[in-house]
PDB file of C-alpha atoms in Angstrom:
ATOM      1  CA  UNK A 242      -0.105  -0.093  -0.073  1.00 53.00           C
ATOM      2  CA  UNK A 243       1.133   3.478  -0.393  1.00 70.00           C
ATOM      3  CA  UNK A 244       2.524   3.918  -3.929  1.00 84.00           C
ATOM      4  CA  UNK A 245       0.662   6.801  -4.842  1.00 90.00           C
ATOM      5  CA  UNK A 246       0.969   8.058  -1.172  1.00 92.00           C
ATOM      6  CA  UNK A 247       4.695   8.264  -1.395  1.00 92.00           C
ATOM      7  CA  UNK A 248       4.888   9.968  -4.682  1.00 94.00           C
ATOM      8  CA  UNK A 249       2.130  12.481  -3.403  1.00 96.00           C
ATOM      9  CA  UNK A 250       4.079  13.236  -0.123  1.00 95.00           C
ATOM     10  CA  UNK A 251       7.388  13.606  -2.071  1.00 95.00           C
ATOM     11  CA  UNK A 252       5.729  16.032  -4.582  1.00 97.00           C
ATOM     12  CA  UNK A 253       3.994  18.106  -1.737  1.00 97.00           C
ATOM     13  CA  UNK A 254       7.078  18.619   0.435  1.00 96.00           C
ATOM     14  CA  UNK A 255       9.362  19.177  -2.946  1.00 96.00           C
ATOM     15  CA  UNK A 256       6.954  21.856  -4.357  1.00 97.00           C
ATOM     16  CA  UNK A 257       5.591  23.152  -0.726  1.00 98.00           C
ATOM     17  CA  UNK A 258       2.158  22.449  -1.410  1.00 98.00           C
ATOM     18  CA  UNK A 259       0.004  21.735   1.688  1.00 97.00           C
ATOM     19  CA  UNK A 260      -2.363  18.956   2.097  1.00 97.00           C
ATOM     20  CA  UNK A 261      -5.069  21.547   2.664  1.00 97.00           C
ATOM     21  CA  UNK A 262      -4.314  23.490  -0.384  1.00 98.00           C
ATOM     22  CA  UNK A 263      -4.624  20.172  -2.464  1.00 98.00           C
ATOM     23  CA  UNK A 264      -7.690  19.334  -0.681  1.00 98.00           C
ATOM     24  CA  UNK A 265      -9.551  22.470  -1.349  1.00 98.00           C
ATOM     25  CA  UNK A 266      -8.291  22.308  -5.009  1.00 98.00           C
ATOM     26  CA  UNK A 267      -9.652  18.738  -5.244  1.00 97.00           C
ATOM     27  CA  UNK A 268     -12.910  19.634  -3.319  1.00 97.00           C
ATOM     28  CA  UNK A 269     -12.080  16.954  -0.682  1.00 96.00           C
ATOM     29  CA  UNK A 270     -11.755  17.085   3.040  1.00 96.00           C
ATOM     30  CA  UNK A 271      -8.111  17.302   3.917  1.00 96.00           C
ATOM     31  CA  UNK A 272      -8.337  13.967   5.907  1.00 96.00           C
ATOM     32  CA  UNK A 273      -8.509  12.111   2.578  1.00 96.00           C
ATOM     33  CA  UNK A 274      -5.098  13.591   1.547  1.00 97.00           C
ATOM     34  CA  UNK A 275      -3.732  12.872   5.064  1.00 96.00           C
ATOM     35  CA  UNK A 276      -4.564   9.403   4.533  1.00 95.00           C
ATOM     36  CA  UNK A 277      -2.948   9.029   1.141  1.00 95.00           C
ATOM     37  CA  UNK A 278       0.240  10.598   2.224  1.00 95.00           C
ATOM     38  CA  UNK A 279       0.439   8.760   5.441  1.00 93.00           C
ATOM     39  CA  UNK A 280      -0.174   5.562   3.187  1.00 90.00           C
ATOM     40  CA  UNK A 281      -2.994   4.415   5.491  1.00 91.00           C
ATOM     41  CA  UNK A 282      -5.320   4.281   2.363  1.00 92.00           C
ATOM     42  CA  UNK A 283      -4.357   4.420  -1.357  1.00 90.00           C
ATOM     43  CA  UNK A 284      -6.329   6.423  -3.801  1.00 92.00           C
ATOM     44  CA  UNK A 285      -8.443   4.583  -6.256  1.00 92.00           C
ATOM     45  CA  UNK A 286      -7.306   5.155 -10.082  1.00 90.00           C
ATOM     46  CA  UNK A 287      -9.680   7.732 -10.622  1.00 93.00           C
ATOM     47  CA  UNK A 288      -8.547   9.763  -7.517  1.00 95.00           C
ATOM     48  CA  UNK A 289      -4.827   9.498  -9.071  1.00 95.00           C
ATOM     49  CA  UNK A 290      -6.135  11.302 -12.318  1.00 95.00           C
ATOM     50  CA  UNK A 291      -7.874  13.856  -9.943  1.00 97.00           C
ATOM     51  CA  UNK A 292      -4.604  14.395  -7.866  1.00 97.00           C
ATOM     52  CA  UNK A 293      -2.909  14.863 -11.129  1.00 97.00           C
ATOM     53  CA  UNK A 294      -5.216  17.550 -12.395  1.00 97.00           C
ATOM     54  CA  UNK A 295      -5.320  19.516  -9.068  1.00 98.00           C
ATOM     55  CA  UNK A 296      -1.610  19.543  -9.124  1.00 98.00           C
ATOM     56  CA  UNK A 297      -1.657  20.722 -12.408  1.00 97.00           C
ATOM     57  CA  UNK A 298      -3.954  23.647 -11.422  1.00 98.00           C
ATOM     58  CA  UNK A 299      -1.269  24.520  -8.649  1.00 98.00           C
ATOM     59  CA  UNK A 300       1.763  23.846 -10.227  1.00 98.00           C
ATOM     60  CA  UNK A 301       1.981  22.065 -13.562  1.00 97.00           C
ATOM     61  CA  UNK A 302       5.411  20.638 -12.834  1.00 97.00           C
ATOM     62  CA  UNK A 303       4.321  19.116  -9.563  1.00 97.00           C
ATOM     63  CA  UNK A 304       1.547  17.324 -11.749  1.00 97.00           C
ATOM     64  CA  UNK A 305       4.330  15.838 -13.997  1.00 95.00           C
ATOM     65  CA  UNK A 306       6.745  14.840 -11.143  1.00 95.00           C
ATOM     66  CA  UNK A 307       3.863  13.152  -9.302  1.00 95.00           C
ATOM     67  CA  UNK A 308       3.090  10.905 -12.303  1.00 94.00           C
ATOM     68  CA  UNK A 309       6.616  10.331 -12.994  1.00 93.00           C
ATOM     69  CA  UNK A 310       7.314   9.179  -9.305  1.00 92.00           C
ATOM     70  CA  UNK A 311       4.223   7.099  -9.340  1.00 90.00           C
ATOM     71  CA  UNK A 312       4.739   5.391 -12.690  1.00 88.00           C
ATOM     72  CA  UNK A 313       8.682   5.015 -11.986  1.00 83.00           C
ATOM     73  CA  UNK A 314       7.631   3.062  -8.750  1.00 57.00           C
ATOM     74  CA  UNK A 315       5.110   0.991 -10.407  1.00 54.00           C
ATOM     75  CA  UNK A 316       7.680   0.224 -13.013  1.00 53.00           C
ATOM     76  CA  UNK A 317      10.190  -0.947 -10.685  1.00 56.00           C
ATOM     77  CA  UNK A 318       7.668  -3.223  -9.033  1.00 53.00           C
ATOM     78  CA  UNK A 319       6.730  -4.735 -12.368  1.00 51.00           C
ATOM     79  CA  UNK A 320      10.423  -5.411 -12.902  1.00 55.00           C
ATOM     80  CA  UNK A 321      10.829  -7.473  -9.626  1.00 52.00           C
TER      81      UNK A 321
END
């Protein structure tokens, strides 16, 4: 559990984006973002796309990095 959460946490920290700002942009409660970042719950595939879209509104490069980190992690897992 937590592949998207790890990528999201790294991007939020790297780009100094608060969980609250992402939650407001996505129209969600901050607790949802908190669960993803702390890897207690994985976002569903549709939410990953919504995260990408919201990050793109806040900082387009953060969106690119989120997807890159998420997919790179998945590629490593598939190679194992």
